[in-house]
Amino acid sequence: MLFTRLAGISSRLDRLADRVPSACAVCHAWPSRRICDACVARFAQPAMRCSRCALRVTAGVEVCGACLRAPPLHDACLAALDYAYPWADALAAFKFRGDPGWARTMASLMRSTPWVEPALEAAHKVLPVPLSAERLRARGFNQAALLARKLAPQKADMHSLLRLQSTEAQSGLARAERLRNLRGAFAVEPARAGDLGGLRVVLVDDVMTTGATLHAATQALRDAGVAHVTALVLMRTGID
């Protein structure tokens, strides 16, 4: 009951915030939303991406060479933006400077990405990649969970996928090191595992670099019998 009331208050505050004049965070045009239409048109154009890992590819290429050689555990991967200017700065404000109000704008950019709407429509559940308890306490919120709620409030499931352990920072680690770092980090809530068998799931995270986090989370979902996993990320780095 309390969660429902808080969600309703948050939704009303979001709608109010959209009506309050502000400056665009990129070009500082006023009045505007957080990102004005002109900056979205300039910096958020759809890109040709590998359907399995969301790295940029040339026209006519559906799956990159790396994914042909070693297909990821997830069935598809969609990314809204490159991890680059101006989005990297916006993500830092959202994630590290305590501004969860960015979630609405970021989710809107994700929803406008080709193939995202059909993926959300086809999914039975939309699951965020969970944070460790320590990181959640330090940050105050899970950015992936906020995105999932904005993307699909009726399908967002905050409780089925668990983070079992905290891991050292992933930045600076190679993919193999990241995979070792994340081994056993995720699991499906035992009481909910039987509910996931045969389902289609969208797995939401903010940034994909090597894909190690998504790999580990997808493995936990596969172990619970999930039939189809689409990874959906806000930003994709250029690192394979």
mmCIF file of N, CA and C in Angstrom, residues 98-145:
data_model
loop_
_atom_site.group_PDB
_atom_site.id
_atom_site.type_symbol
_atom_site.label_atom_id
_atom_site.label_comp_id
_atom_site.label_asym_id
_atom_site.label_seq_id
_atom_site.Cartn_x
_atom_site.Cartn_y
_atom_site.Cartn_z
ATOM 1 N N GLY A 98 22.905 12.291 -7.583
ATOM 2 C CA GLY A 98 21.641 12.228 -6.858
ATOM 3 C C GLY A 98 20.490 12.956 -7.509
ATOM 4 N N ASP A 99 20.312 12.775 -8.813
ATOM 5 C CA ASP A 99 19.206 13.440 -9.508
ATOM 6 C C ASP A 99 18.340 12.400 -10.211
ATOM 7 N N PRO A 100 17.486 11.666 -9.470
ATOM 8 C CA PRO A 100 16.650 10.636 -10.093
ATOM 9 C C PRO A 100 15.604 11.197 -11.040
ATOM 10 N N GLY A 101 15.413 12.512 -11.039
ATOM 11 C CA GLY A 101 14.468 13.114 -11.977
ATOM 12 C C GLY A 101 14.834 12.889 -13.434
ATOM 13 N N TRP A 102 16.084 12.507 -13.702
ATOM 14 C CA TRP A 102 16.503 12.205 -15.070
ATOM 15 C C TRP A 102 15.830 10.952 -15.619
ATOM 16 N N ALA A 103 15.297 10.101 -14.761
ATOM 17 C CA ALA A 103 14.774 8.810 -15.212
ATOM 18 C C ALA A 103 13.698 8.965 -16.268
ATOM 19 N N ARG A 104 12.808 9.920 -16.104
ATOM 20 C CA ARG A 104 11.719 10.101 -17.060
ATOM 21 C C ARG A 104 12.253 10.445 -18.451
ATOM 22 N N THR A 105 13.209 11.384 -18.507
ATOM 23 C CA THR A 105 13.792 11.784 -19.796
ATOM 24 C C THR A 105 14.552 10.626 -20.424
ATOM 25 N N MET A 106 15.358 9.922 -19.630
ATOM 26 C CA MET A 106 16.149 8.818 -20.159
ATOM 27 C C MET A 106 15.253 7.685 -20.668
ATOM 28 N N ALA A 107 14.196 7.375 -19.922
ATOM 29 C CA ALA A 107 13.286 6.316 -20.359
ATOM 30 C C ALA A 107 12.578 6.705 -21.649
ATOM 31 N N SER A 108 12.257 7.982 -21.801
ATOM 32 C CA SER A 108 11.629 8.438 -23.039
ATOM 33 C C SER A 108 12.560 8.256 -24.232
ATOM 34 N N LEU A 109 13.845 8.536 -24.041
ATOM 35 C CA LEU A 109 14.823 8.314 -25.110
ATOM 36 C C LEU A 109 14.938 6.828 -25.437
ATOM 37 N N MET A 110 14.880 5.991 -24.423
ATOM 38 C CA MET A 110 14.949 4.546 -24.654
ATOM 39 C C MET A 110 13.726 4.062 -25.418
ATOM 40 N N ARG A 111 12.558 4.528 -25.024
ATOM 41 C CA ARG A 111 11.319 4.088 -25.676
ATOM 42 C C ARG A 111 11.273 4.494 -27.146
ATOM 43 N N SER A 112 11.902 5.609 -27.492
ATOM 44 C CA SER A 112 11.873 6.084 -28.873
ATOM 45 C C SER A 112 12.885 5.381 -29.763
ATOM 46 N N THR A 113 13.705 4.503 -29.175
ATOM 47 C CA THR A 113 14.701 3.752 -29.948
ATOM 48 C C THR A 113 14.017 2.644 -30.745
ATOM 49 N N PRO A 114 14.397 2.463 -32.019
ATOM 50 C CA PRO A 114 13.783 1.400 -32.819
ATOM 51 C C PRO A 114 13.832 0.049 -32.121
ATOM 52 N N TRP A 115 12.720 -0.672 -32.181
ATOM 53 C CA TRP A 115 12.527 -2.026 -31.674
ATOM 54 C C TRP A 115 12.323 -2.102 -30.164
ATOM 55 N N VAL A 116 12.429 -0.992 -29.461
ATOM 56 C CA VAL A 116 12.224 -1.050 -28.011
ATOM 57 C C VAL A 116 10.752 -1.250 -27.669
ATOM 58 N N GLU A 117 9.873 -0.489 -28.296
ATOM 59 C CA GLU A 117 8.442 -0.640 -28.010
ATOM 60 C C GLU A 117 7.961 -2.073 -28.260
ATOM 61 N N PRO A 118 8.283 -2.680 -29.414
ATOM 62 C CA PRO A 118 7.862 -4.077 -29.611
ATOM 63 C C PRO A 118 8.433 -5.033 -28.576
ATOM 64 N N ALA A 119 9.676 -4.799 -28.146
ATOM 65 C CA ALA A 119 10.282 -5.667 -27.134
ATOM 66 C C ALA A 119 9.541 -5.549 -25.804
ATOM 67 N N LEU A 120 9.188 -4.339 -25.432
ATOM 68 C CA LEU A 120 8.449 -4.138 -24.185
ATOM 69 C C LEU A 120 7.046 -4.727 -24.280
ATOM 70 N N GLU A 121 6.422 -4.581 -25.435
ATOM 71 C CA GLU A 121 5.074 -5.139 -25.625
ATOM 72 C C GLU A 121 5.094 -6.658 -25.522
ATOM 73 N N ALA A 122 6.133 -7.283 -26.088
ATOM 74 C CA ALA A 122 6.200 -8.749 -26.114
ATOM 75 C C ALA A 122 6.615 -9.340 -24.773
ATOM 76 N N ALA A 123 7.247 -8.530 -23.921
ATOM 77 C CA ALA A 123 7.779 -9.054 -22.661
ATOM 78 C C ALA A 123 6.669 -9.331 -21.654
ATOM 79 N N HIS A 124 6.861 -10.399 -20.890
ATOM 80 C CA HIS A 124 5.984 -10.664 -19.749
ATOM 81 C C HIS A 124 6.422 -9.855 -18.533
ATOM 82 N N LYS A 125 7.744 -9.670 -18.395
ATOM 83 C CA LYS A 125 8.283 -8.915 -17.267
ATOM 84 C C LYS A 125 9.445 -8.039 -17.736
ATOM 85 N N VAL A 126 9.613 -6.919 -17.044
ATOM 86 C CA VAL A 126 10.750 -6.021 -17.276
ATOM 87 C C VAL A 126 11.531 -5.954 -15.970
ATOM 88 N N LEU A 127 12.760 -6.465 -16.001
ATOM 89 C CA LEU A 127 13.571 -6.606 -14.796
ATOM 90 C C LEU A 127 14.779 -5.680 -14.843
ATOM 91 N N PRO A 128 14.998 -4.878 -13.818
ATOM 92 C CA PRO A 128 16.233 -4.089 -13.760
ATOM 93 C C PRO A 128 17.384 -4.933 -13.234
ATOM 94 N N VAL A 129 18.591 -4.618 -13.675
ATOM 95 C CA VAL A 129 19.775 -5.222 -13.065
ATOM 96 C C VAL A 129 19.891 -4.651 -11.656
ATOM 97 N N PRO A 130 19.891 -5.493 -10.627
ATOM 98 C CA PRO A 130 19.899 -4.985 -9.249
ATOM 99 C C PRO A 130 21.273 -4.509 -8.817
ATOM 100 N N LEU A 131 21.273 -3.569 -7.865
ATOM 101 C CA LEU A 131 22.491 -3.123 -7.208
ATOM 102 C C LEU A 131 22.728 -3.945 -5.952
ATOM 103 N N SER A 132 23.970 -3.962 -5.494
ATOM 104 C CA SER A 132 24.245 -4.557 -4.194
ATOM 105 C C SER A 132 23.629 -3.679 -3.113
ATOM 106 N N ALA A 133 23.388 -4.272 -1.954
ATOM 107 C CA ALA A 133 22.797 -3.518 -0.843
ATOM 108 C C ALA A 133 23.683 -2.342 -0.453
ATOM 109 N N GLU A 134 25.006 -2.547 -0.473
ATOM 110 C CA GLU A 134 25.927 -1.470 -0.101
ATOM 111 C C GLU A 134 25.840 -0.300 -1.074
ATOM 112 N N ARG A 135 25.832 -0.615 -2.376
ATOM 113 C CA ARG A 135 25.785 0.466 -3.366
ATOM 114 C C ARG A 135 24.427 1.153 -3.370
ATOM 115 N N LEU A 136 23.377 0.394 -3.128
ATOM 116 C CA LEU A 136 22.047 0.981 -3.065
ATOM 117 C C LEU A 136 21.942 1.957 -1.897
ATOM 118 N N ARG A 137 22.500 1.590 -0.757
ATOM 119 C CA ARG A 137 22.477 2.495 0.396
ATOM 120 C C ARG A 137 23.277 3.758 0.100
ATOM 121 N N ALA A 138 24.421 3.610 -0.551
ATOM 122 C CA ALA A 138 25.271 4.765 -0.826
ATOM 123 C C ALA A 138 24.624 5.709 -1.840
ATOM 124 N N ARG A 139 23.984 5.145 -2.864
ATOM 125 C CA ARG A 139 23.415 5.969 -3.934
ATOM 126 C C ARG A 139 22.016 6.459 -3.607
ATOM 127 N N GLY A 140 21.254 5.651 -2.876
ATOM 128 C CA GLY A 140 19.902 6.034 -2.515
ATOM 129 C C GLY A 140 18.839 5.518 -3.452
ATOM 130 N N PHE A 141 19.217 5.042 -4.616
ATOM 131 C CA PHE A 141 18.270 4.485 -5.585
ATOM 132 C C PHE A 141 19.038 3.658 -6.601
ATOM 133 N N ASN A 142 18.323 2.759 -7.263
ATOM 134 C CA ASN A 142 18.884 1.964 -8.355
ATOM 135 C C ASN A 142 18.426 2.596 -9.656
ATOM 136 N N GLN A 143 19.353 3.145 -10.415
ATOM 137 C CA GLN A 143 18.988 3.845 -11.644
ATOM 138 C C GLN A 143 18.307 2.914 -12.643
ATOM 139 N N ALA A 144 18.718 1.655 -12.699
ATOM 140 C CA ALA A 144 18.088 0.702 -13.615
ATOM 141 C C ALA A 144 16.639 0.438 -13.213
ATOM 142 N N ALA A 145 16.374 0.399 -11.913
ATOM 143 C CA ALA A 145 15.013 0.182 -11.435
ATOM 144 C C ALA A 145 14.115 1.371 -11.782
#
